[in-house]
Coordinates of C-alpha atoms and ligand atoms in Angstrom, one line a residue:
X197 CA 85.2 103.5 83.1
X198 CA 85.2 102.2 86.6
X199 CA 84.6 105.6 88.3
X200 CA 81.6 107.8 88.5
X201 CA 82.4 110.8 86.2
X202 CA 81.5 114.3 87.0
X203 CA 78.3 115.6 85.4
X204 CA 78.5 117.2 82.0
X205 CA 77.4 120.5 83.5
X206 CA 80.8 120.7 85.2
X207 CA 82.7 120.3 81.9
X208 CA 80.4 122.8 80.2
X209 CA 81.2 125.3 82.9
X210 CA 84.9 124.7 82.7
X211 CA 84.9 125.3 79.0
X212 CA 82.8 128.5 79.4
X213 CA 85.3 129.7 82.0
X214 CA 88.2 129.0 79.7
X215 CA 86.6 130.6 76.7
X216 CA 85.7 133.7 78.7
X217 CA 89.4 134.4 79.0
X218 CA 90.4 133.8 75.3
X219 CA 91.3 137.1 73.6
X220 CA 90.6 138.1 70.0
X221 CA 89.4 135.9 67.2
X222 CA 91.0 132.7 68.4
X223 CA 90.6 129.0 68.8
X224 CA 92.2 126.6 71.3
X225 CA 93.1 123.0 70.8
X226 CA 93.7 120.3 73.5
X227 CA 95.1 116.8 72.7
X228 CA 94.9 113.5 74.6
X229 CA 98.2 112.0 75.7
X230 CA 99.8 109.4 73.6
X231 CA 99.7 105.8 74.6
X232 CA 103.3 105.5 75.6
X233 CA 105.4 102.6 74.2
X234 CA 107.6 100.2 76.2
X235 CA 109.1 98.1 73.4
X236 CA 108.0 95.5 70.9
X237 CA 104.2 95.9 71.1
X238 CA 104.0 96.7 74.8
X239 CA 102.6 99.9 76.1
X240 CA 102.0 101.6 79.4
X241 CA 98.4 101.8 80.5
X242 CA 96.8 104.9 79.0
X243 CA 96.7 108.0 81.2
X244 CA 94.7 110.9 80.0
X245 CA 96.2 114.4 79.8
X246 CA 94.6 116.3 82.6
X247 CA 93.8 119.4 80.6
X248 CA 91.5 117.8 78.0
X249 CA 90.1 115.8 80.8
X250 CA 89.4 118.9 82.9
X251 CA 87.6 120.6 80.0
X252 CA 85.6 117.6 78.7
X253 CA 85.8 114.5 80.9
X254 CA 86.9 112.5 77.8
X255 CA 89.1 109.7 79.0
X256 CA 90.0 108.1 75.7
X257 CA 93.2 108.2 73.7
X258 CA 93.4 110.1 70.4
X259 CA 90.7 112.6 71.3
X260 CA 91.0 116.3 70.4
X261 CA 88.9 119.2 71.9
X262 CA 88.6 122.5 69.9
X263 CA 87.2 125.6 71.5
X264 CA 86.4 128.5 69.2
X265 CA 84.1 131.1 70.8
X266 CA 83.7 133.2 67.7
X267 CA 83.3 130.4 65.2
X268 CA 81.3 131.4 62.2
X269 CA 78.9 128.5 62.7
X270 CA 77.6 128.2 66.3
X271 CA 78.0 124.4 66.2
X272 CA 81.8 124.9 65.9
X273 CA 82.2 126.8 69.1
X274 CA 83.0 123.5 70.8
X275 CA 84.0 120.4 68.9
X276 CA 85.2 117.1 70.2
X277 CA 87.0 114.7 67.8
X278 CA 87.1 111.0 68.9
X279 CA 88.4 107.8 67.4
X280 CA 85.7 105.9 65.5
X281 CA 85.2 102.3 66.5
X282 CA 85.6 99.8 63.6
X283 CA 85.0 96.1 63.7
X284 CA 88.7 95.4 64.4
X285 CA 88.9 97.8 67.3
X286 CA 85.6 96.5 68.7
X287 CA 87.0 93.0 68.8
X288 CA 90.5 93.7 70.0
X289 CA 90.1 96.7 72.3
X290 CA 86.3 97.0 72.9
X291 CA 84.1 99.8 71.5
X292 CA 85.2 103.4 71.8
X293 CA 82.8 106.2 72.6
X294 CA 80.0 106.7 70.2
X295 CA 79.1 110.3 69.2
X296 CA 76.0 110.2 71.5
X297 CA 78.0 108.8 74.4
X298 CA 80.7 111.4 73.9
X299 CA 78.0 114.2 74.0
X300 CA 76.4 112.8 77.1
X301 CA 79.7 112.5 78.9
X302 CA 81.2 115.8 77.9
X303 CA 78.3 118.1 77.1
X304 CA 79.9 118.9 73.7
X305 CA 77.1 118.9 71.1
X306 CA 79.4 118.6 68.0
X307 CA 81.3 115.4 68.0
X308 CA 83.3 114.4 64.8
X309 CA 85.4 111.4 64.1
X310 CA 89.1 111.9 64.3
X311 CA 89.5 111.1 60.6
X312 CA 87.7 114.4 59.9
X313 CA 90.1 116.5 61.9
X314 CA 92.4 117.8 59.2
X315 CA 89.5 118.9 56.9
X316 CA 87.5 120.6 59.7
X317 CA 90.5 122.2 61.3
X318 CA 91.6 123.7 57.9
X319 CA 88.2 125.3 57.6
X320 CA 88.3 126.7 61.2
X321 CA 91.9 128.0 60.6
X322 CA 90.7 130.2 57.8
X323 CA 88.2 131.8 60.3
X324 CA 90.5 132.7 63.1
X325 CA 93.7 134.8 63.6
X326 CA 95.1 133.2 66.7
X327 CA 95.8 129.6 68.0
X328 CA 95.9 129.0 71.7
X329 CA 98.5 126.2 72.2
X330 CA 98.6 124.1 75.3
X331 CA 102.3 124.1 76.3
X332 CA 103.5 122.6 79.6
X333 CA 104.5 125.5 81.9
X334 CA 104.3 123.6 85.3
X335 CA 106.9 124.9 87.6
X336 CA 108.3 121.4 88.2
X337 CA 108.0 120.0 84.6
X338 CA 111.1 118.4 83.2
X339 CA 109.6 116.5 80.2
X340 CA 112.1 115.2 77.6
X341 CA 109.7 113.3 75.3
X342 CA 107.7 115.0 72.6
X343 CA 104.0 114.7 73.6
X344 CA 101.1 114.4 71.2
X345 CA 100.4 118.1 72.0
X346 CA 103.9 119.1 71.1
X347 CA 103.6 117.3 67.7
X348 CA 100.4 119.0 67.0
X349 CA 101.8 122.4 67.8
X350 CA 104.9 121.9 65.6
X351 CA 102.7 120.7 62.7
X352 CA 100.2 123.5 63.1
X353 CA 103.0 126.1 63.1
X354 CA 104.4 124.7 59.9
X355 CA 101.0 124.5 58.2
X356 CA 99.8 128.0 59.4
X357 CA 102.9 130.2 59.8
X358 CA 100.9 133.5 59.5
X359 CA 98.6 132.8 62.5
X360 CA 99.4 134.4 65.9
X361 CA 99.8 132.1 68.9
X362 CA 98.7 132.4 72.5
X363 CA 99.1 130.4 75.7
X364 CA 96.4 128.2 77.2
X365 CA 98.5 127.2 80.2
X366 CA 98.2 130.4 82.3
X367 CA 94.4 130.3 82.0
X368 CA 94.3 126.6 83.0
X369 CA 96.8 127.2 85.8
X370 CA 94.3 129.7 87.3
X371 CA 91.1 127.7 86.6
X372 CA 92.3 124.3 87.7
X373 CA 93.8 125.7 90.9
X374 CA 90.4 126.7 92.3
X375 CA 88.3 123.6 92.6
X376 CA 84.5 123.2 92.1
X377 CA 82.5 121.4 94.7
X378 CA 82.1 118.4 92.4
X379 CA 85.9 118.2 92.1
X380 CA 86.4 118.4 95.8
X381 CA 84.0 115.5 96.2
X382 CA 86.1 113.5 93.7
X383 CA 89.3 114.3 95.7
X384 CA 87.5 113.4 98.9
X385 CA 86.6 110.0 97.4
X386 CA 90.3 109.5 96.6
X387 CA 91.2 110.4 100.2
X388 CA 88.6 108.0 101.6
X389 CA 90.0 105.2 99.5
X390 CA 93.5 106.1 100.7
X391 CA 92.2 106.0 104.3
X392 CA 90.9 102.4 103.8
X393 CA 94.3 101.4 102.5
X394 CA 96.1 103.0 105.4
X395 CA 93.8 101.5 108.1
X396 CA 94.4 98.1 106.5
X397 CA 98.1 98.6 106.9
X398 CA 98.0 99.4 110.5
X399 CA 96.9 95.8 111.1
X400 CA 99.4 94.4 108.6
X401 CA 102.7 96.0 109.4
X402 CA 105.0 94.1 111.8
X403 CA 108.6 93.3 112.0
X404 CA 109.6 91.0 109.0
X405 CA 107.1 92.3 106.4
X406 CA 108.6 93.5 103.2
X407 CA 108.0 97.0 101.8
X408 CA 106.6 95.5 98.6
X409 CA 104.1 93.4 100.6
X410 CA 102.8 96.7 102.0
X411 CA 102.6 98.1 98.4
X412 CA 100.6 95.0 97.4
X413 CA 98.1 95.4 100.3
X414 CA 97.5 99.0 99.3
X415 CA 97.1 98.1 95.6
X416 CA 94.5 95.5 96.6
X417 CA 92.5 98.0 98.7
X418 CA 92.7 100.8 96.2
X419 CA 91.6 98.7 93.2
X420 CA 88.7 97.1 95.0
X421 CA 87.3 100.6 95.6
X422 CA 87.3 101.6 92.0
X423 CA 90.6 103.4 92.0
X424 CA 93.0 102.7 89.1
X425 CA 95.7 102.5 91.7
X426 CA 98.3 104.7 93.2
X427 CA 98.0 108.4 92.3
X428 CA 101.9 108.5 92.1
X429 CA 104.7 106.0 92.5
X430 CA 104.4 104.9 96.2
X431 CA 107.3 105.5 98.6
X432 CA 107.3 102.8 101.3
X433 CA 110.5 103.5 103.2
X434 CA 111.6 101.7 106.4
X435 CA 114.5 102.8 108.5
X436 CA 117.1 104.9 106.7
X437 CA 115.3 104.5 103.3
X438 CA 113.0 107.3 104.5
X439 CA 116.0 109.6 104.1
X440 CA 116.0 109.1 100.4
X441 CA 113.2 111.5 99.5
X442 CA 112.2 109.7 96.3
X443 CA 112.8 106.2 97.4
X444 CA 110.5 103.9 95.3
X445 CA 112.4 100.6 95.3
X446 CA 110.2 99.4 98.2
X447 CA 112.3 96.2 98.3
X448 CA 113.5 96.0 102.0
X449 CA 112.3 94.1 105.0
X450 CA 110.9 96.2 107.9
X451 CA 112.9 95.7 111.1
X452 CA 111.8 95.8 114.7
X453 CA 112.3 99.2 116.2
X454 CA 112.5 101.0 112.8
X455 CA 110.1 103.6 111.6
X456 CA 108.2 103.2 108.3
X457 CA 107.5 106.3 106.2
X458 CA 104.8 105.7 103.6
X459 CA 104.0 108.4 101.0
X460 CA 101.1 106.5 99.4
X461 CA 97.7 107.5 98.1
X462 CA 95.0 106.5 95.7
X463 CA 93.6 108.2 92.6
X464 CA 89.9 108.3 91.8
X465 CA 88.4 109.3 88.5
X466 CA 91.8 110.9 87.6
X467 CA 91.9 113.0 90.7
X468 CA 94.8 112.4 93.1
X469 CA 95.1 112.3 96.8
X470 CA 98.5 112.6 98.5
X471 CA 99.1 111.1 102.0
X472 CA 102.2 110.5 104.1
X473 CA 102.2 108.7 107.4
X474 CA 105.1 107.4 109.5
X475 CA 104.5 104.5 111.8
X476 CA 106.6 102.3 114.1
X477 CA 107.2 98.9 112.6
X478 CA 106.8 97.3 116.1
X479 CA 103.7 99.2 116.9
X480 CA 105.3 101.6 119.5
X481 CA 107.5 104.7 119.0
X482 CA 110.7 105.0 121.1
X483 CA 110.9 108.2 123.2
X484 CA 113.2 109.8 120.6
X485 CA 111.1 108.8 117.6
X486 CA 108.0 110.1 119.4
X487 CA 109.7 113.5 120.2
X488 CA 110.6 114.0 116.6
X489 CA 107.2 112.8 115.4
X490 CA 105.4 115.3 117.7
X491 CA 107.6 118.1 116.5
X492 CA 106.7 117.3 112.9
X493 CA 103.0 117.1 113.8
X494 CA 103.2 120.5 115.6
X495 CA 104.8 122.1 112.5
X496 CA 102.1 120.5 110.4
X497 CA 99.3 121.9 112.6
X498 CA 100.8 125.4 112.7
X499 CA 101.4 125.4 108.9
X500 CA 97.8 124.3 108.2
X501 CA 96.5 127.3 110.1
X502 CA 98.3 129.6 107.7
X503 CA 96.5 128.2 104.6
X504 CA 93.9 130.9 104.3
X505 CA 92.8 133.3 101.5
X506 CA 95.5 135.9 100.9
X507 CA 98.5 133.9 102.1
X508 CA 101.5 134.0 99.7
X509 CA 103.2 130.7 99.1
X510 CA 106.7 132.1 99.4
X511 CA 106.0 133.9 102.7
X512 CA 104.2 130.9 104.1
X513 CA 107.3 128.8 103.5
X514 CA 109.5 131.4 105.3
X515 CA 107.1 131.3 108.3
X516 CA 107.0 127.5 108.3
X517 CA 110.8 127.5 108.2
X518 CA 110.9 129.6 111.4
X519 CA 108.6 127.2 113.2
X520 CA 110.7 124.2 112.0
X521 CA 113.9 126.0 113.2
X522 CA 112.5 126.3 116.7
X523 CA 111.5 122.6 116.8
X524 CA 115.0 121.6 115.5
X525 CA 116.6 123.7 118.3
X526 CA 114.4 122.0 120.9
X527 CA 115.3 118.5 119.5
X528 CA 119.0 119.4 119.8
X529 CA 119.5 118.9 116.0
X530 CA 120.5 122.6 115.6
X531 CA 122.2 125.0 118.0
X532 CA 122.1 128.7 118.2
X533 CA 125.4 129.0 116.4
X534 CA 123.9 127.2 113.4
X535 CA 121.2 129.8 113.4
X536 CA 123.5 132.8 113.9
X537 CA 125.7 131.7 111.0
X538 CA 123.0 130.6 108.6
X539 CA 122.9 131.7 105.0
X540 CA 119.4 133.3 104.5
X541 CA 119.2 131.7 101.1
X542 CA 119.9 128.2 102.6
X543 CA 118.6 128.4 106.2
X544 CA 120.0 125.9 108.7
X545 CA 116.7 124.0 109.0
X546 CA 117.0 122.8 105.4
X547 CA 119.7 120.3 106.6
X548 CA 116.8 118.3 108.1
X549 CA 113.8 119.5 106.1
X550 CA 114.9 120.0 102.5
X551 CA 111.6 120.0 100.6
X552 CA 108.6 122.4 100.4
X553 CA 105.7 122.3 102.9
X554 CA 102.8 122.5 100.4
X555 CA 101.9 122.1 96.8
X556 CA 98.6 122.4 94.9
X557 CA 96.8 119.0 94.6
X558 CA 94.1 117.9 92.3
X559 CA 94.0 116.3 88.9
X560 CA 97.8 116.2 89.0
X561 CA 99.4 115.3 92.3
X562 CA 101.6 118.4 92.0
X563 CA 98.7 120.3 90.5
X564 CA 98.4 123.6 88.6
X565 CA 98.4 126.9 90.5
X566 CA 100.5 130.0 90.0
X567 CA 102.6 130.3 93.1
X568 CA 103.1 134.1 93.0
X569 CA 99.3 134.6 93.3
X570 CA 97.7 134.7 96.8
X571 CA 95.8 131.7 98.0
X572 CA 92.1 131.5 97.4
X573 CA 89.1 129.6 98.8
X574 CA 88.7 126.2 97.3
X575 CA 92.3 125.7 96.4
X576 CA 93.5 122.3 97.6
X577 CA 97.0 122.1 99.1
X578 CA 99.0 119.4 100.8
X579 CA 100.7 120.1 104.1
X580 CA 103.8 117.9 104.5
X581 CA 106.6 118.9 106.8
X582 CA 109.3 116.3 107.6
X583 CA 112.4 115.8 109.6
X584 CA 115.1 113.5 108.2
X585 CA 117.9 112.3 110.4
X586 CA 120.1 109.8 108.6
X587 CA 122.5 109.7 111.6
X588 CA 119.7 108.4 113.7
X589 CA 118.4 106.0 111.1
X590 CA 114.9 107.4 110.5
X591 CA 113.0 110.1 108.7
X592 CA 109.5 111.4 109.5
X593 CA 107.0 113.1 107.2
X594 CA 103.3 113.7 107.8
X595 CA 101.1 114.8 104.9
X596 CA 97.4 115.7 104.5
X597 CA 95.4 117.4 101.8
X598 CA 93.3 120.4 102.8
X599 CA 90.8 122.8 101.1
X600 CA 91.2 126.5 101.8
X601 CA 88.0 128.0 103.1
X602 CA 86.5 131.5 102.7
X603 CA 86.8 132.0 106.4
X604 CA 88.7 130.2 109.1
X605 CA 90.9 127.1 109.1
X606 CA 91.1 124.9 106.0
X607 CA 89.0 121.7 105.7
X608 CA 91.2 118.6 106.1
X609 CA 90.1 116.0 103.6
X610 CA 92.2 113.5 105.5
X611 CA 90.9 114.4 108.9
X612 CA 89.7 110.9 109.5
X613 CA 93.1 109.3 108.8
X614 CA 94.8 108.5 112.1
X615 CA 97.8 110.7 112.8
X616 CA 98.1 111.1 116.6
X617 CA 100.8 108.9 118.3
X618 CA 98.3 107.3 120.7
X619 CA 95.8 106.6 117.9
X620 CA 98.4 104.9 115.7
X621 CA 99.8 102.8 118.5
X622 CA 96.3 101.8 119.7
X623 CA 95.3 100.7 116.2
X624 CA 98.5 98.8 115.5
X625 CA 98.1 96.9 118.7
X626 CA 94.4 96.3 118.5
Ligands
LIG728 N1 103.8 112.3 96.9 C1 104.5 113.4 96.3 C2 104.5 114.5 97.2 O1 104.2 114.4 98.4 O2 104.8 115.6 96.8
LIG729 MN1 103.1 112.8 99.1
LIG730 MN1 102.8 116.0 98.4

């Protein structure tokens, strides 16, 4: 792997935390992602499922982790199954993890070959009453494909119809939402790589460059710093493209006088970062662009102050909405009648700011975290207000990633990435 993995002690602790919440005489199973096909013999690059990664650090396809705290044999409390290298695999793909390497990486003492899974699992199944299955309950999930995990669950239910089932997801949602110090370091590294990419762009962007050329610059900078690349599909949106929230074509030429919205960030070691900056293609904001930019920045600063332990995500969004409403009034985008007549379920500000202000960030860009529970120290959130004005030909969003602290304001992991108007203009014209 090209990144520095977390120490095995982190994964041992994560598994202990998970097992401490398992009820009854139960075992839990976590599968790797499939290698997804394109067509013919083409595949997408492998991307590990973040749950087995969180609990083991194993970054290899066809791996299975079993956790069974009350196993009859102590060696079966934690088992990792990995694919055995044979001569063919060694020549064509390179060697897979040996058992020793797998133990060093993950801290799991008992490592079996995948070919032993059916036999071992059958033995374990006779010793337990309940299977914890790892279903996807993310609040934004909309998965239409059957994952390796789904296939396993279906097969397991067919083979063992008398077992009870329980859900791993709520446990993982709570554990993964609160980051360990080592994880925050990994996210900080991703943010620092993102910073290098953004600073490079400040010298590259000028009228006439194409959005995909900017994407290429970022890719170059991310990869040369041991990132696998973008943490999510990059949005590089000049002019009115910024008003298409999920614009990812990145195929237009940047024009003098336009703004350029870039929602672009690196991953590192399977941890995301999530950045948005909006800069003037010509190196200088117009008065109107600057006024809207400063409004977005003020909303971001005020919103950030509210990210403290105890804050409820829903109430936070209502408060941010009020601040945004007052900025939109000052900008002349809304008037008092709009406010007086607004539907409380669809407040007037949503015409110009239609997405959420914050989401959990971590192994997944839209990370785990149960939104009805109060915020806690060491949760990582984005802060990303925006104002989108198609009739004026631009949209502005600003986004940083912050860590909630026990006391006081959150720590901004992107605090070194230029954001003030003067700073951006000075760097673009240096
Ligand atoms: N880049 C995805 C998001 O900001 O939520
Ligand atoms: Mn983003
Ligand atoms: Mn985001």
